[in-house]
mmCIF file of C-alpha atoms in Angstrom:
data_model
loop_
_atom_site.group_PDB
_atom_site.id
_atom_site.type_symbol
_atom_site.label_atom_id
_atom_site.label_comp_id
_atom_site.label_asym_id
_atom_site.label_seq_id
_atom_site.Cartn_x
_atom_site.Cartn_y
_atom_site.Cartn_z
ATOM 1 C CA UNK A 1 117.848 140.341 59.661
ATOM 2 C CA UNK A 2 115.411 137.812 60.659
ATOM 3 C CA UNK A 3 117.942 135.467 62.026
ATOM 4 C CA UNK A 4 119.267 138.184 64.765
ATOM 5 C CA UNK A 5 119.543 137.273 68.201
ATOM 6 C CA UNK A 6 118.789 140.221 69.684
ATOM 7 C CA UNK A 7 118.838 139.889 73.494
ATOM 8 C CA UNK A 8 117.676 142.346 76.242
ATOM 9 C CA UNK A 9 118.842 142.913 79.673
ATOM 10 C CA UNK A 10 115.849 144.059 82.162
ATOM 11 C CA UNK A 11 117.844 145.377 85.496
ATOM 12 C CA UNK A 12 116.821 147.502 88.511
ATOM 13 C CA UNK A 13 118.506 150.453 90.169
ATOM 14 C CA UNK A 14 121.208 148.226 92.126
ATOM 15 C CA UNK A 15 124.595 147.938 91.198
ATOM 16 C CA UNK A 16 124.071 144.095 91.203
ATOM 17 C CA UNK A 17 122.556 143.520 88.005
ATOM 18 C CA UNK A 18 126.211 144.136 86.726
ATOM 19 C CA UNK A 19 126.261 140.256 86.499
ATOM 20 C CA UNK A 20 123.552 140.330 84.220
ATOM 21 C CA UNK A 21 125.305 142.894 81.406
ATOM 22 C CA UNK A 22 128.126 140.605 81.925
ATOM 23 C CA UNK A 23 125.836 137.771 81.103
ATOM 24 C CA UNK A 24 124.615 139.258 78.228
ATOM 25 C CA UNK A 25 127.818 140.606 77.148
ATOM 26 C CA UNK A 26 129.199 137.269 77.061
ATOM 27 C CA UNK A 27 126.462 135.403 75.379
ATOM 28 C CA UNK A 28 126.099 138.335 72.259
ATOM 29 C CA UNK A 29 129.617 136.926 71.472
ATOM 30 C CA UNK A 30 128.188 133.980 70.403
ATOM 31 C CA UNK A 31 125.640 135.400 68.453
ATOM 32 C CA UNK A 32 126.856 137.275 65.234
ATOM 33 C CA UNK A 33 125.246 140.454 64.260
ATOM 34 C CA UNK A 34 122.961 140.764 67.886
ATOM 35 C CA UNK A 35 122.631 143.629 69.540
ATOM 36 C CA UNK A 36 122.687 143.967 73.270
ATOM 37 C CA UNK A 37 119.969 146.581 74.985
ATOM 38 C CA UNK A 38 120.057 146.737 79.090
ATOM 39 C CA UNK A 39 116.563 148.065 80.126
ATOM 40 C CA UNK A 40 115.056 149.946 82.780
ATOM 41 C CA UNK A 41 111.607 150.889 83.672
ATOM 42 C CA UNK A 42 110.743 153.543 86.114
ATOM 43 C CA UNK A 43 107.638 154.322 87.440
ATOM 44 C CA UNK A 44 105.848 157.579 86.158
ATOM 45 C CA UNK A 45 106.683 160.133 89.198
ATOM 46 C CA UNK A 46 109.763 157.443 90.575
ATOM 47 C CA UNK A 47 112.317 160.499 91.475
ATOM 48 C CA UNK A 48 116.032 158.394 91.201
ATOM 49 C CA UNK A 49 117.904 161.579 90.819
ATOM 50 C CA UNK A 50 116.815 162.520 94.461
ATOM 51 C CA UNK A 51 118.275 159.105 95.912
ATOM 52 C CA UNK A 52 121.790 159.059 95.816
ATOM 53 C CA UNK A 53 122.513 155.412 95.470
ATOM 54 C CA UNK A 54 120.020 155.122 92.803
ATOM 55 C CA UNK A 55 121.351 157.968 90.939
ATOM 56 C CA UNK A 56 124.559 156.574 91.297
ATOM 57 C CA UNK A 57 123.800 152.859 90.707
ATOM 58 C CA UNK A 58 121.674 153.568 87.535
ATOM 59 C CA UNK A 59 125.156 155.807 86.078
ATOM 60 C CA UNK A 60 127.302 152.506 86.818
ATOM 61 C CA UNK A 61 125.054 150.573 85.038
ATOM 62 C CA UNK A 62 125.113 152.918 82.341
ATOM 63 C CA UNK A 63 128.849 152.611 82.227
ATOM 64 C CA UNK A 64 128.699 148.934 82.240
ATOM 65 C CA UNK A 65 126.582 148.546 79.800
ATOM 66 C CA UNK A 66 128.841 151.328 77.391
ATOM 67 C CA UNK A 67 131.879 148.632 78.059
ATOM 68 C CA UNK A 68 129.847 145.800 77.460
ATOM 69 C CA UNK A 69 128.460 147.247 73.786
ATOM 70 C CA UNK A 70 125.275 147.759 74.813
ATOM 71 C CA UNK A 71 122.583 150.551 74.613
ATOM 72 C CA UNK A 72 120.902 151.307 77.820
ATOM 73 C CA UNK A 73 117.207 152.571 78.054
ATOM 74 C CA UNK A 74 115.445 153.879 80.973
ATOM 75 C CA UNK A 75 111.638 154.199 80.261
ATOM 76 C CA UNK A 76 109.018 156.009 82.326
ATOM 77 C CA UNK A 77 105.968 153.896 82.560
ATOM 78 C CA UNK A 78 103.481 152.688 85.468
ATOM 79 C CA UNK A 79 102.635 149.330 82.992
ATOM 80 C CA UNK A 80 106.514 147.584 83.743
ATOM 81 C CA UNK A 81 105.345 144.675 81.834
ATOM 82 C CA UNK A 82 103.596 146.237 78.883
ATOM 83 C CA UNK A 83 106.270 148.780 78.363
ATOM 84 C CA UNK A 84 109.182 146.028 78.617
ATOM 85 C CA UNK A 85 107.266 143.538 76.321
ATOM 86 C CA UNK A 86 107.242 146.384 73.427
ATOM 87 C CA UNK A 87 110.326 147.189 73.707
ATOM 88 C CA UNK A 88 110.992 143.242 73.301
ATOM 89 C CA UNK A 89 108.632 143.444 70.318
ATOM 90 C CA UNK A 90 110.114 146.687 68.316
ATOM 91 C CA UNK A 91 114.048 145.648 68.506
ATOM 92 C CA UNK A 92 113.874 142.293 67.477
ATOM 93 C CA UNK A 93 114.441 140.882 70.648
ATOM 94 C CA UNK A 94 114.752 137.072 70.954
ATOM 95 C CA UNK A 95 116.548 136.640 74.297
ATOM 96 C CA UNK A 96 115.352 137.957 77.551
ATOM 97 C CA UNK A 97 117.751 138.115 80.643
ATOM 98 C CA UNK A 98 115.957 139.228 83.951
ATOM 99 C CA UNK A 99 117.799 138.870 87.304
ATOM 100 C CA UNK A 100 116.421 136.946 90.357
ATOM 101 C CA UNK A 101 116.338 139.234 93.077
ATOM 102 C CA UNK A 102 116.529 137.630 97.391
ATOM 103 C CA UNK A 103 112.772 137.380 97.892
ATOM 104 C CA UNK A 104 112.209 136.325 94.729
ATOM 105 C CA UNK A 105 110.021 133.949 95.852
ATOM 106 C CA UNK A 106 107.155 135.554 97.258
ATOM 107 C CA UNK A 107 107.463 139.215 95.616
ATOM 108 C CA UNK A 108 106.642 141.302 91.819
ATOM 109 C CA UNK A 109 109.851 140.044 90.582
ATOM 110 C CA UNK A 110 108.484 136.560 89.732
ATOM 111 C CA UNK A 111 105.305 137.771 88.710
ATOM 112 C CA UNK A 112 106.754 139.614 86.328
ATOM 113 C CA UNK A 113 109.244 137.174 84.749
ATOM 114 C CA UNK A 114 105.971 134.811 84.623
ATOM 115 C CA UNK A 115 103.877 137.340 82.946
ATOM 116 C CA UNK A 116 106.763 138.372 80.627
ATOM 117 C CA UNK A 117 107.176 134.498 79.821
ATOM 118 C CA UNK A 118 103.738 134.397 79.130
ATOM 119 C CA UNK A 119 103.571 137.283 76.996
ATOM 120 C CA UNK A 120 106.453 136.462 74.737
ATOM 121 C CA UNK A 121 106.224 132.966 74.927
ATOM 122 C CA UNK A 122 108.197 132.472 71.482
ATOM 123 C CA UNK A 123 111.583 134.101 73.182
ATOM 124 C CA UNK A 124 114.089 132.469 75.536
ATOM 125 C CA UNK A 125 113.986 133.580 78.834
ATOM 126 C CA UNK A 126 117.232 133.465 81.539
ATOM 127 C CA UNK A 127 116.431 134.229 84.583
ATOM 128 C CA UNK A 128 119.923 134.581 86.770
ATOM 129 C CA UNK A 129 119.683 133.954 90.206
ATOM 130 C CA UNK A 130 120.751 136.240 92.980
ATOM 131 C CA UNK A 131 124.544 135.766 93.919
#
């Protein structure tokens, strides 16, 4: 079991991290055996159900992931990066994809990745840019 390449999908509530199951759907072909999770954190008190799109965007995703093979989790937790790094750690995961998102640069998203990198530094990290 040790030789698994488990790889997890981190997305948000937009419809665009589609590419990113598709990324990880493709790249669990060439790894025998893996299993595919796609990941969500919400916030403790986040209310999705009560936004439309985000409702809606969270049950595509769900769907995608289905046809893709994969389990999807969504996790309540105020600690993103602690709850995302355990869930790395308990399934085995060896392969992290996380999705750019347009002000990547000077926003949480590239905190995170960096403190996820930094955290798990013996997994591979792809980090997909936007578009």
């Amino acid at each position: 079991m040790a030789n698994e390449r488990n790889i997890m999908i981190c997305v948000t509530r937009q419809k665009a991290c589609e590419r990113l199951i598709k990324m990880g759907k493709q790249m669990v072909k060439s790894h025998a055996g893996a299993k595919l999770y796609v990941v969500h954190v919400a916030k403790n008190g986040e209310n999705f159900l009560g936004n439309p799109d985000e409702g809606e965007a969270l049950d595509y995703l769900f769907q995608v992931s289905k046809e893709a093979g994969a389990e999807m989790t969504v996790l309540r937790s105020n600690h993103v990066v602690d709850t995302l790094v355990d869930f790395a750690k308990r399934n085995n995961v060896s392969i992290v994809v996380m999705g750019e998102s347009p002000g990547y640069r000077d926003n949480d998203d590239r905190n995170i990745i960096q403190e996820m990198e930094r955290r798990l530094p013996d997994l591979e990290f792809k980090v997909v840019p936007q578009g």
